[in-house]
PDB file of C-alpha atoms in Angstrom:
ATOM      1  CA  MET A   1     157.128-163.517 -79.469  1.00  0.00           C
ATOM      2  CA  THR A   2     156.473-162.640 -75.816  1.00  0.00           C
ATOM      3  CA  ILE A   3     154.724-165.974 -75.265  1.00  0.00           C
ATOM      4  CA  PHE A   4     157.639-167.782 -76.901  1.00  0.00           C
ATOM      5  CA  LEU A   5     160.262-166.040 -74.761  1.00  0.00           C
ATOM      6  CA  GLN A   6     158.224-166.519 -71.590  1.00  0.00           C
ATOM      7  CA  GLN A   7     157.850-170.251 -72.235  1.00  0.00           C
ATOM      8  CA  LEU A   8     161.532-170.446 -73.093  1.00  0.00           C
ATOM      9  CA  ILE A   9     162.361-169.034 -69.657  1.00  0.00           C
ATOM     10  CA  ASN A  10     159.960-171.468 -68.002  1.00  0.00           C
ATOM     11  CA  GLY A  11     161.355-174.332 -70.038  1.00  0.00           C
ATOM     12  CA  LEU A  12     164.948-173.656 -69.032  1.00  0.00           C
ATOM     13  CA  SER A  13     164.137-174.002 -65.330  1.00  0.00           C
ATOM     14  CA  VAL A  14     162.053-177.173 -65.787  1.00  0.00           C
ATOM     15  CA  GLY A  15     164.595-178.549 -68.244  1.00  0.00           C
ATOM     16  CA  SER A  16     167.372-178.041 -65.702  1.00  0.00           C
ATOM     17  CA  ILE A  17     165.545-180.423 -63.368  1.00  0.00           C
ATOM     18  CA  PHE A  18     165.148-183.007 -66.138  1.00  0.00           C
ATOM     19  CA  ALA A  19     168.842-182.615 -66.961  1.00  0.00           C
ATOM     20  CA  LEU A  20     169.942-183.293 -63.371  1.00  0.00           C
ATOM     21  CA  ILE A  21     167.855-186.474 -63.234  1.00  0.00           C
ATOM     22  CA  ALA A  22     168.922-187.528 -66.737  1.00  0.00           C
ATOM     23  CA  LEU A  23     172.580-187.321 -65.714  1.00  0.00           C
ATOM     24  CA  GLY A  24     172.019-190.167 -63.244  1.00  0.00           C
ATOM     25  CA  TYR A  25     170.463-192.332 -65.945  1.00  0.00           C
ATOM     26  CA  THR A  26     173.198-191.651 -68.454  1.00  0.00           C
ATOM     27  CA  MET A  27     176.130-192.147 -66.060  1.00  0.00           C
ATOM     28  CA  VAL A  28     174.841-195.497 -64.795  1.00  0.00           C
ATOM     29  CA  TYR A  29     174.113-196.664 -68.329  1.00  0.00           C
ATOM     30  CA  GLY A  30     177.539-195.500 -69.482  1.00  0.00           C
ATOM     31  CA  ILE A  31     179.235-197.534 -66.734  1.00  0.00           C
ATOM     32  CA  ILE A  32     177.259-200.808 -66.515  1.00  0.00           C
ATOM     33  CA  LYS A  33     174.678-200.526 -69.334  1.00  0.00           C
ATOM     34  CA  LEU A  34     171.787-200.552 -66.832  1.00  0.00           C
ATOM     35  CA  ILE A  35     168.610-198.506 -67.159  1.00  0.00           C
ATOM     36  CA  ASN A  36     168.012-197.619 -63.516  1.00  0.00           C
ATOM     37  CA  PHE A  37     164.263-196.988 -63.500  1.00  0.00           C
ATOM     38  CA  ALA A  38     164.400-196.476 -59.726  1.00  0.00           C
ATOM     39  CA  HIS A  39     166.304-193.243 -60.304  1.00  0.00           C
ATOM     40  CA  GLY A  40     163.133-191.149 -60.546  1.00  0.00           C
ATOM     41  CA  ASP A  41     162.190-192.344 -57.071  1.00  0.00           C
ATOM     42  CA  ILE A  42     165.534-191.221 -55.675  1.00  0.00           C
ATOM     43  CA  TYR A  43     164.441-187.784 -56.888  1.00  0.00           C
ATOM     44  CA  MET A  44     161.185-188.299 -54.965  1.00  0.00           C
ATOM     45  CA  LEU A  45     163.171-189.295 -51.874  1.00  0.00           C
ATOM     46  CA  GLY A  46     165.175-186.081 -52.157  1.00  0.00           C
ATOM     47  CA  ALA A  47     161.961-184.064 -52.234  1.00  0.00           C
ATOM     48  CA  TYR A  48     160.736-185.748 -49.043  1.00  0.00           C
ATOM     49  CA  VAL A  49     164.078-185.265 -47.292  1.00  0.00           C
ATOM     50  CA  GLY A  50     163.768-181.589 -48.203  1.00  0.00           C
ATOM     51  CA  PHE A  51     160.249-181.495 -46.790  1.00  0.00           C
ATOM     52  CA  PHE A  52     161.397-183.070 -43.514  1.00  0.00           C
ATOM     53  CA  ALA A  53     164.454-180.815 -43.235  1.00  0.00           C
ATOM     54  CA  SER A  54     162.470-177.646 -43.889  1.00  0.00           C
ATOM     55  CA  THR A  55     159.512-178.458 -41.628  1.00  0.00           C
ATOM     56  CA  SER A  56     160.977-180.488 -38.756  1.00  0.00           C
ATOM     57  CA  LEU A  57     164.527-179.128 -38.683  1.00  0.00           C
ATOM     58  CA  GLY A  58     163.778-175.621 -39.942  1.00  0.00           C
ATOM     59  CA  LEU A  59     166.728-175.622 -42.343  1.00  0.00           C
ATOM     60  CA  GLY A  60     167.122-173.161 -45.199  1.00  0.00           C
ATOM     61  CA  PHE A  61     167.385-173.979 -48.882  1.00  0.00           C
ATOM     62  CA  PHE A  62     171.097-174.758 -49.227  1.00  0.00           C
ATOM     63  CA  PRO A  63     171.488-176.841 -46.017  1.00  0.00           C
ATOM     64  CA  THR A  64     168.315-178.705 -46.996  1.00  0.00           C
ATOM     65  CA  MET A  65     169.614-179.437 -50.483  1.00  0.00           C
ATOM     66  CA  LEU A  66     172.956-180.595 -49.110  1.00  0.00           C
ATOM     67  CA  LEU A  67     171.249-182.952 -46.651  1.00  0.00           C
ATOM     68  CA  ALA A  68     169.018-184.347 -49.417  1.00  0.00           C
ATOM     69  CA  MET A  69     172.048-184.937 -51.639  1.00  0.00           C
ATOM     70  CA  VAL A  70     173.880-186.822 -48.881  1.00  0.00           C
ATOM     71  CA  ILE A  71     170.914-189.035 -47.974  1.00  0.00           C
ATOM     72  CA  CYS A  72     170.095-189.763 -51.623  1.00  0.00           C
ATOM     73  CA  MET A  73     173.760-190.547 -52.209  1.00  0.00           C
ATOM     74  CA  VAL A  74     173.668-193.154 -49.445  1.00  0.00           C
ATOM     75  CA  ALA A  75     170.366-194.545 -50.746  1.00  0.00           C
ATOM     76  CA  GLY A  76     171.770-194.841 -54.262  1.00  0.00           C
ATOM     77  CA  VAL A  77     174.823-196.765 -53.069  1.00  0.00           C
ATOM     78  CA  LEU A  78     172.693-199.110 -50.941  1.00  0.00           C
ATOM     79  CA  ILE A  79     170.384-199.813 -53.881  1.00  0.00           C
ATOM     80  CA  GLU A  80     173.378-200.607 -56.088  1.00  0.00           C
ATOM     81  CA  LYS A  81     174.960-202.890 -53.486  1.00  0.00           C
ATOM     82  CA  ILE A  82     171.775-204.744 -52.527  1.00  0.00           C
ATOM     83  CA  ALA A  83     169.741-204.907 -55.724  1.00  0.00           C
ATOM     84  CA  TYR A  84     172.051-204.440 -58.709  1.00  0.00           C
ATOM     85  CA  LYS A  85     175.492-205.760 -57.788  1.00  0.00           C
ATOM     86  CA  PRO A  86     174.339-209.413 -57.394  1.00  0.00           C
ATOM     87  CA  LEU A  87     172.794-209.208 -60.880  1.00  0.00           C
ATOM     88  CA  ARG A  88     175.679-207.450 -62.605  1.00  0.00           C
ATOM     89  CA  HIS A  89     176.368-210.433 -64.871  1.00  0.00           C
ATOM     90  CA  ALA A  90     172.727-211.417 -65.307  1.00  0.00           C
ATOM     91  CA  SER A  91     170.701-210.742 -68.446  1.00  0.00           C
ATOM     92  CA  ARG A  92     169.590-207.218 -69.298  1.00  0.00           C
ATOM     93  CA  ILE A  93     165.925-208.100 -68.811  1.00  0.00           C
ATOM     94  CA  THR A  94     166.619-209.402 -65.277  1.00  0.00           C
ATOM     95  CA  SER A  95     168.317-206.150 -64.291  1.00  0.00           C
ATOM     96  CA  LEU A  96     165.522-204.122 -65.890  1.00  0.00           C
ATOM     97  CA  ILE A  97     162.802-205.987 -63.987  1.00  0.00           C
ATOM     98  CA  THR A  98     164.783-205.556 -60.767  1.00  0.00           C
ATOM     99  CA  ALA A  99     165.030-201.821 -61.375  1.00  0.00           C
ATOM    100  CA  ILE A 100     161.267-201.596 -61.841  1.00  0.00           C
ATOM    101  CA  GLY A 101     160.788-203.608 -58.635  1.00  0.00           C
ATOM    102  CA  VAL A 102     163.080-201.273 -56.698  1.00  0.00           C
ATOM    103  CA  SER A 103     161.140-198.312 -58.074  1.00  0.00           C
ATOM    104  CA  LEU A 104     157.815-199.712 -56.878  1.00  0.00           C
ATOM    105  CA  PHE A 105     159.305-200.605 -53.498  1.00  0.00           C
ATOM    106  CA  LEU A 106     160.529-197.041 -52.928  1.00  0.00           C
ATOM    107  CA  GLU A 107     157.202-195.534 -53.982  1.00  0.00           C
ATOM    108  CA  TYR A 108     155.017-197.681 -51.774  1.00  0.00           C
ATOM    109  CA  ALA A 109     157.432-197.688 -48.851  1.00  0.00           C
ATOM    110  CA  MET A 110     157.252-193.891 -48.892  1.00  0.00           C
ATOM    111  CA  MET A 111     153.473-194.072 -49.186  1.00  0.00           C
ATOM    112  CA  TYR A 112     153.340-196.432 -46.190  1.00  0.00           C
ATOM    113  CA  PHE A 113     155.504-194.225 -43.953  1.00  0.00           C
ATOM    114  CA  MET A 114     154.422-190.767 -45.136  1.00  0.00           C
ATOM    115  CA  GLY A 115     150.913-191.453 -46.401  1.00  0.00           C
ATOM    116  CA  PRO A 116     149.517-190.810 -49.896  1.00  0.00           C
ATOM    117  CA  ASN A 117     148.568-187.199 -49.241  1.00  0.00           C
ATOM    118  CA  ILE A 118     150.238-184.304 -51.014  1.00  0.00           C
ATOM    119  CA  ARG A 119     152.724-182.426 -48.833  1.00  0.00           C
ATOM    120  CA  THR A 120     153.787-178.802 -49.259  1.00  0.00           C
ATOM    121  CA  TYR A 121     156.976-177.016 -48.306  1.00  0.00           C
ATOM    122  CA  PRO A 122     156.645-174.189 -45.731  1.00  0.00           C
ATOM    123  CA  SER A 123     155.909-170.783 -47.218  1.00  0.00           C
ATOM    124  CA  ASP A 124     159.033-169.261 -45.683  1.00  0.00           C
ATOM    125  CA  PHE A 125     161.382-171.955 -47.032  1.00  0.00           C
ATOM    126  CA  PHE A 126     162.433-169.740 -49.949  1.00  0.00           C
ATOM    127  CA  PRO A 127     159.845-166.976 -50.461  1.00  0.00           C
ATOM    128  CA  ARG A 128     158.871-166.492 -54.076  1.00  0.00           C
ATOM    129  CA  GLU A 129     159.427-163.173 -55.777  1.00  0.00           C
ATOM    130  CA  VAL A 130     158.574-162.328 -59.382  1.00  0.00           C
ATOM    131  CA  TYR A 131     160.505-159.841 -61.501  1.00  0.00           C
ATOM    132  CA  THR A 132     159.142-158.249 -64.677  1.00  0.00           C
ATOM    133  CA  PHE A 133     161.384-157.200 -67.531  1.00  0.00           C
ATOM    134  CA  ALA A 134     160.223-156.181 -71.037  1.00  0.00           C
ATOM    135  CA  GLY A 135     156.896-157.888 -70.467  1.00  0.00           C
ATOM    136  CA  LEU A 136     158.523-161.134 -69.316  1.00  0.00           C
ATOM    137  CA  GLN A 137     158.156-162.587 -65.846  1.00  0.00           C
ATOM    138  CA  ILE A 138     160.883-164.513 -64.103  1.00  0.00           C
ATOM    139  CA  SER A 139     160.853-165.654 -60.504  1.00  0.00           C
ATOM    140  CA  ASN A 140     163.712-165.981 -58.057  1.00  0.00           C
ATOM    141  CA  HIS A 141     162.855-169.707 -57.922  1.00  0.00           C
ATOM    142  CA  GLN A 142     163.539-170.053 -61.644  1.00  0.00           C
ATOM    143  CA  ILE A 143     166.813-168.168 -61.354  1.00  0.00           C
ATOM    144  CA  LEU A 144     167.889-170.274 -58.382  1.00  0.00           C
ATOM    145  CA  ILE A 145     167.013-173.553 -60.107  1.00  0.00           C
ATOM    146  CA  PHE A 146     168.791-172.634 -63.323  1.00  0.00           C
ATOM    147  CA  VAL A 147     171.952-171.272 -61.678  1.00  0.00           C
ATOM    148  CA  THR A 148     172.192-174.109 -59.133  1.00  0.00           C
ATOM    149  CA  SER A 149     171.666-176.740 -61.824  1.00  0.00           C
ATOM    150  CA  ILE A 150     174.346-175.219 -64.059  1.00  0.00           C
ATOM    151  CA  LEU A 151     176.809-175.103 -61.155  1.00  0.00           C
ATOM    152  CA  LEU A 152     176.100-178.749 -60.307  1.00  0.00           C
ATOM    153  CA  MET A 153     176.573-179.769 -63.937  1.00  0.00           C
ATOM    154  CA  ILE A 154     179.870-177.894 -64.128  1.00  0.00           C
ATOM    155  CA  ALA A 155     181.003-179.570 -60.903  1.00  0.00           C
ATOM    156  CA  LEU A 156     180.069-182.960 -62.376  1.00  0.00           C
ATOM    157  CA  GLN A 157     182.073-182.273 -65.532  1.00  0.00           C
ATOM    158  CA  LEU A 158     185.091-181.244 -63.458  1.00  0.00           C
ATOM    159  CA  ILE A 159     184.841-184.434 -61.402  1.00  0.00           C
ATOM    160  CA  VAL A 160     184.581-186.627 -64.493  1.00  0.00           C
ATOM    161  CA  LYS A 161     187.275-184.872 -66.513  1.00  0.00           C
ATOM    162  CA  LYS A 162     189.783-183.665 -63.924  1.00  0.00           C
ATOM    163  CA  THR A 163     189.812-186.117 -61.002  1.00  0.00           C
ATOM    164  CA  LYS A 164     191.280-189.567 -60.504  1.00  0.00           C
ATOM    165  CA  ILE A 165     187.888-191.142 -59.826  1.00  0.00           C
ATOM    166  CA  GLY A 166     186.544-189.445 -62.949  1.00  0.00           C
ATOM    167  CA  LYS A 167     189.287-191.044 -65.022  1.00  0.00           C
ATOM    168  CA  ALA A 168     188.400-194.374 -63.417  1.00  0.00           C
ATOM    169  CA  MET A 169     184.751-193.864 -64.399  1.00  0.00           C
ATOM    170  CA  ARG A 170     185.749-193.230 -68.005  1.00  0.00           C
ATOM    171  CA  ALA A 171     188.026-196.269 -68.016  1.00  0.00           C
ATOM    172  CA  VAL A 172     185.337-198.572 -66.591  1.00  0.00           C
ATOM    173  CA  SER A 173     182.854-197.182 -69.107  1.00  0.00           C
ATOM    174  CA  THR A 174     185.190-198.049 -71.981  1.00  0.00           C
ATOM    175  CA  ASP A 175     186.282-201.527 -70.816  1.00  0.00           C
ATOM    176  CA  PRO A 176     185.664-202.706 -67.229  1.00  0.00           C
ATOM    177  CA  ASP A 177     187.869-205.804 -67.590  1.00  0.00           C
ATOM    178  CA  ALA A 178     190.831-203.823 -68.874  1.00  0.00           C
ATOM    179  CA  ALA A 179     190.246-201.214 -66.157  1.00  0.00           C
ATOM    180  CA  ALA A 180     190.375-203.941 -63.485  1.00  0.00           C
ATOM    181  CA  LEU A 181     193.654-205.248 -64.939  1.00  0.00           C
ATOM    182  CA  MET A 182     195.069-201.732 -64.659  1.00  0.00           C
ATOM    183  CA  GLY A 183     194.342-201.703 -60.930  1.00  0.00           C
ATOM    184  CA  ILE A 184     191.065-199.773 -60.920  1.00  0.00           C
ATOM    185  CA  ASN A 185     188.550-200.887 -58.301  1.00  0.00           C
ATOM    186  CA  VAL A 186     185.543-201.418 -60.561  1.00  0.00           C
ATOM    187  CA  ASN A 187     183.076-202.013 -57.724  1.00  0.00           C
ATOM    188  CA  ASN A 188     183.998-198.764 -55.952  1.00  0.00           C
ATOM    189  CA  THR A 189     183.836-196.867 -59.240  1.00  0.00           C
ATOM    190  CA  ILE A 190     180.346-198.156 -59.961  1.00  0.00           C
ATOM    191  CA  SER A 191     179.210-197.299 -56.433  1.00  0.00           C
ATOM    192  CA  PHE A 192     180.626-193.784 -56.798  1.00  0.00           C
ATOM    193  CA  THR A 193     178.728-193.375 -60.062  1.00  0.00           C
ATOM    194  CA  PHE A 194     175.462-194.302 -58.348  1.00  0.00           C
ATOM    195  CA  ALA A 195     176.296-191.941 -55.478  1.00  0.00           C
ATOM    196  CA  LEU A 196     177.014-189.054 -57.811  1.00  0.00           C
ATOM    197  CA  GLY A 197     173.863-189.530 -59.894  1.00  0.00           C
ATOM    198  CA  SER A 198     171.693-189.975 -56.794  1.00  0.00           C
ATOM    199  CA  ALA A 199     173.071-186.791 -55.234  1.00  0.00           C
ATOM    200  CA  LEU A 200     172.075-184.809 -58.336  1.00  0.00           C
ATOM    201  CA  ALA A 201     168.593-186.364 -58.253  1.00  0.00           C
ATOM    202  CA  GLY A 202     168.251-185.425 -54.573  1.00  0.00           C
ATOM    203  CA  ALA A 203     169.114-181.816 -55.364  1.00  0.00           C
ATOM    204  CA  ALA A 204     166.542-181.840 -58.171  1.00  0.00           C
ATOM    205  CA  GLY A 205     163.899-183.164 -55.766  1.00  0.00           C
ATOM    206  CA  VAL A 206     164.401-180.295 -53.324  1.00  0.00           C
ATOM    207  CA  MET A 207     164.309-177.707 -56.095  1.00  0.00           C
ATOM    208  CA  ILE A 208     161.139-179.083 -57.657  1.00  0.00           C
ATOM    209  CA  GLY A 209     159.501-179.285 -54.215  1.00  0.00           C
ATOM    210  CA  MET A 210     160.279-175.604 -53.737  1.00  0.00           C
ATOM    211  CA  TYR A 211     159.191-174.688 -57.289  1.00  0.00           C
ATOM    212  CA  TYR A 212     155.828-176.474 -57.405  1.00  0.00           C
ATOM    213  CA  ASN A 213     155.335-176.641 -53.611  1.00  0.00           C
ATOM    214  CA  SER A 214     153.690-180.027 -53.992  1.00  0.00           C
ATOM    215  CA  ILE A 215     155.179-183.495 -53.429  1.00  0.00           C
ATOM    216  CA  ASP A 216     153.721-186.998 -53.210  1.00  0.00           C
ATOM    217  CA  PRO A 217     155.102-190.580 -53.176  1.00  0.00           C
ATOM    218  CA  LEU A 218     154.412-191.116 -56.880  1.00  0.00           C
ATOM    219  CA  MET A 219     155.923-187.840 -58.047  1.00  0.00           C
ATOM    220  CA  GLY A 220     159.039-189.527 -59.448  1.00  0.00           C
ATOM    221  CA  MET A 221     157.301-191.646 -62.076  1.00  0.00           C
ATOM    222  CA  ILE A 222     156.648-189.150 -64.868  1.00  0.00           C
ATOM    223  CA  PRO A 223     159.698-186.891 -64.341  1.00  0.00           C
ATOM    224  CA  GLY A 224     161.844-190.029 -64.147  1.00  0.00           C
ATOM    225  CA  LEU A 225     160.464-191.260 -67.449  1.00  0.00           C
ATOM    226  CA  LYS A 226     160.937-187.849 -69.060  1.00  0.00           C
ATOM    227  CA  ALA A 227     164.500-187.670 -67.758  1.00  0.00           C
ATOM    228  CA  PHE A 228     165.190-191.089 -69.257  1.00  0.00           C
ATOM    229  CA  ILE A 229     163.782-189.817 -72.544  1.00  0.00           C
ATOM    230  CA  ALA A 230     166.011-186.751 -72.223  1.00  0.00           C
ATOM    231  CA  ALA A 231     169.043-189.011 -71.792  1.00  0.00           C
ATOM    232  CA  VAL A 232     168.078-191.010 -74.891  1.00  0.00           C
ATOM    233  CA  PHE A 233     167.280-187.794 -76.755  1.00  0.00           C
ATOM    234  CA  GLY A 234     170.766-186.413 -76.164  1.00  0.00           C
ATOM    235  CA  GLY A 235     172.556-189.746 -76.488  1.00  0.00           C
ATOM    236  CA  ILE A 236     172.355-192.309 -73.703  1.00  0.00           C
ATOM    237  CA  GLY A 237     175.666-192.680 -71.874  1.00  0.00           C
ATOM    238  CA  ILE A 238     176.861-189.189 -72.823  1.00  0.00           C
ATOM    239  CA  ILE A 239     176.930-186.512 -70.115  1.00  0.00           C
ATOM    240  CA  PRO A 240     176.648-183.438 -72.392  1.00  0.00           C
ATOM    241  CA  GLY A 241     173.830-185.238 -74.211  1.00  0.00           C
ATOM    242  CA  ALA A 242     171.876-185.631 -70.958  1.00  0.00           C
ATOM    243  CA  MET A 243     172.271-181.916 -70.245  1.00  0.00           C
ATOM    244  CA  LEU A 244     171.171-180.962 -73.745  1.00  0.00           C
ATOM    245  CA  GLY A 245     168.334-183.478 -73.775  1.00  0.00           C
ATOM    246  CA  GLY A 246     166.984-182.322 -70.411  1.00  0.00           C
ATOM    247  CA  GLU A 247     166.861-178.686 -71.455  1.00  0.00           C
ATOM    248  CA  ALA A 248     165.348-179.608 -74.826  1.00  0.00           C
ATOM    249  CA  ILE A 249     162.582-181.700 -73.260  1.00  0.00           C
ATOM    250  CA  GLY A 250     161.794-178.951 -70.736  1.00  0.00           C
ATOM    251  CA  ILE A 251     161.566-176.286 -73.448  1.00  0.00           C
ATOM    252  CA  LEU A 252     159.473-178.453 -75.776  1.00  0.00           C
ATOM    253  CA  GLU A 253     157.058-179.284 -72.956  1.00  0.00           C
ATOM    254  CA  THR A 254     156.543-175.683 -71.877  1.00  0.00           C
ATOM    255  CA  LEU A 255     156.204-174.470 -75.468  1.00  0.00           C
ATOM    256  CA  ALA A 256     153.499-177.080 -76.055  1.00  0.00           C
ATOM    257  CA  SER A 257     151.683-175.833 -72.944  1.00  0.00           C
ATOM    258  CA  GLY A 258     152.104-172.176 -73.884  1.00  0.00           C
ATOM    259  CA  TYR A 259     150.594-172.659 -77.329  1.00  0.00           C
ATOM    260  CA  GLY A 260     147.445-174.457 -76.185  1.00  0.00           C
ATOM    261  CA  PHE A 261     148.555-178.082 -76.134  1.00  0.00           C
ATOM    262  CA  SER A 262     148.806-178.516 -72.363  1.00  0.00           C
ATOM    263  CA  MET A 263     146.508-181.555 -72.400  1.00  0.00           C
ATOM    264  CA  ILE A 264     148.767-183.395 -74.837  1.00  0.00           C
ATOM    265  CA  LYS A 265     152.143-181.844 -73.987  1.00  0.00           C
ATOM    266  CA  ASP A 266     153.598-185.223 -73.023  1.00  0.00           C
ATOM    267  CA  ALA A 267     152.447-186.745 -76.310  1.00  0.00           C
ATOM    268  CA  VAL A 268     154.045-183.870 -78.235  1.00  0.00           C
ATOM    269  CA  VAL A 269     157.370-184.435 -76.471  1.00  0.00           C
ATOM    270  CA  TYR A 270     157.283-188.191 -77.104  1.00  0.00           C
ATOM    271  CA  LEU A 271     156.328-187.675 -80.745  1.00  0.00           C
ATOM    272  CA  ILE A 272     159.274-185.337 -81.309  1.00  0.00           C
ATOM    273  CA  LEU A 273     161.518-187.865 -79.580  1.00  0.00           C
ATOM    274  CA  ILE A 274     160.333-190.611 -81.921  1.00  0.00           C
ATOM    275  CA  VAL A 275     161.045-188.427 -84.935  1.00  0.00           C
ATOM    276  CA  ILE A 276     164.542-187.579 -83.668  1.00  0.00           C
ATOM    277  CA  LEU A 277     165.353-191.228 -82.989  1.00  0.00           C
ATOM    278  CA  ILE A 278     164.121-192.280 -86.421  1.00  0.00           C
ATOM    279  CA  ILE A 279     166.406-189.699 -87.998  1.00  0.00           C
ATOM    280  CA  LYS A 280     169.327-190.225 -85.589  1.00  0.00           C
ATOM    281  CA  PRO A 281     168.863-193.362 -83.424  1.00  0.00           C
ATOM    282  CA  SER A 282     171.998-192.707 -81.360  1.00  0.00           C
ATOM    283  CA  GLY A 283     170.616-189.385 -80.091  1.00  0.00           C
ATOM    284  CA  LEU A 284     171.678-185.839 -80.814  1.00  0.00           C
ATOM    285  CA  LEU A 285     175.284-186.311 -79.658  1.00  0.00           C
ATOM    286  CA  GLY A 286     175.541-190.055 -80.187  1.00  0.00           C
ATOM    287  CA  LYS A 287     178.151-189.956 -82.942  1.00  0.00           C
ATOM    288  CA  ASN A 288     179.889-186.745 -81.961  1.00  0.00           C
ATOM    289  CA  VAL A 289     181.141-187.657 -78.486  1.00  0.00           C
ATOM    290  CA  LYS A 290     183.434-190.648 -78.178  1.00  0.00           C
ATOM    291  CA  GLU A 291     183.823-190.714 -74.423  1.00  0.00           C
ATOM    292  CA  LYS A 292     180.770-192.268 -72.825  1.00  0.00           C
ATOM    293  CA  VAL A 293     181.198-190.817 -69.372  1.00  0.00           C
TER     294      VAL A 293
END
């Protein structure tokens, strides 16, 4: 039972990261039905912005995360304007190939400018402390990641449900042509969606850089894929589904590692995903949530 509870704690912190990245996938898909495979590399960009801010500028955790969110927000909007907007009415496969191309461009551009070597955050960026309670260990990093992620998710829900731009996002998700006839600026709404998702990915990049203290230009590939799986797992296009899917994937992965399956933990997660999608192809919340954004 101790092993189970310990891995559950570990899984919640890792799953929070997956959830933040998955939210970007699911919002973009909900708006324009695009699988933005470059989104994992926005997360990588956020990690590198955090590295630069903490080493060269000497900023603390929260100013660093804020800077990473702003820069990733700008990067997300530029990617949408340059790469995706001209192909908005093209075939799905064209947009998908473009997204993969953008992903590779970001990875190897970062490798060119920063080099392929692994970088580490400074030891005094957010010193790690471990607390023991009833035989369980939890670090201040895990607490910070979980609490920050929850606050960001709550803020996202408030934006989507309570603000004018959030209503516009929901309208464009339902019917972009009808939304345009009602006076909604569809292009600005789509750009805002990319900005919002990219900001969350940037925050996730800083937190994972602090947590694992190891970043590299290809670090966005696997987490990006797992976050996409989390979005599908919960119900692609559904914000609560992305949150649930991210936490579920994180917990399943850490449980697999904790019980001796660390070498095949990814395979275990994908196998469970396949089973879920066979049973319920729309994802866990696919038929229970009508609003797609």
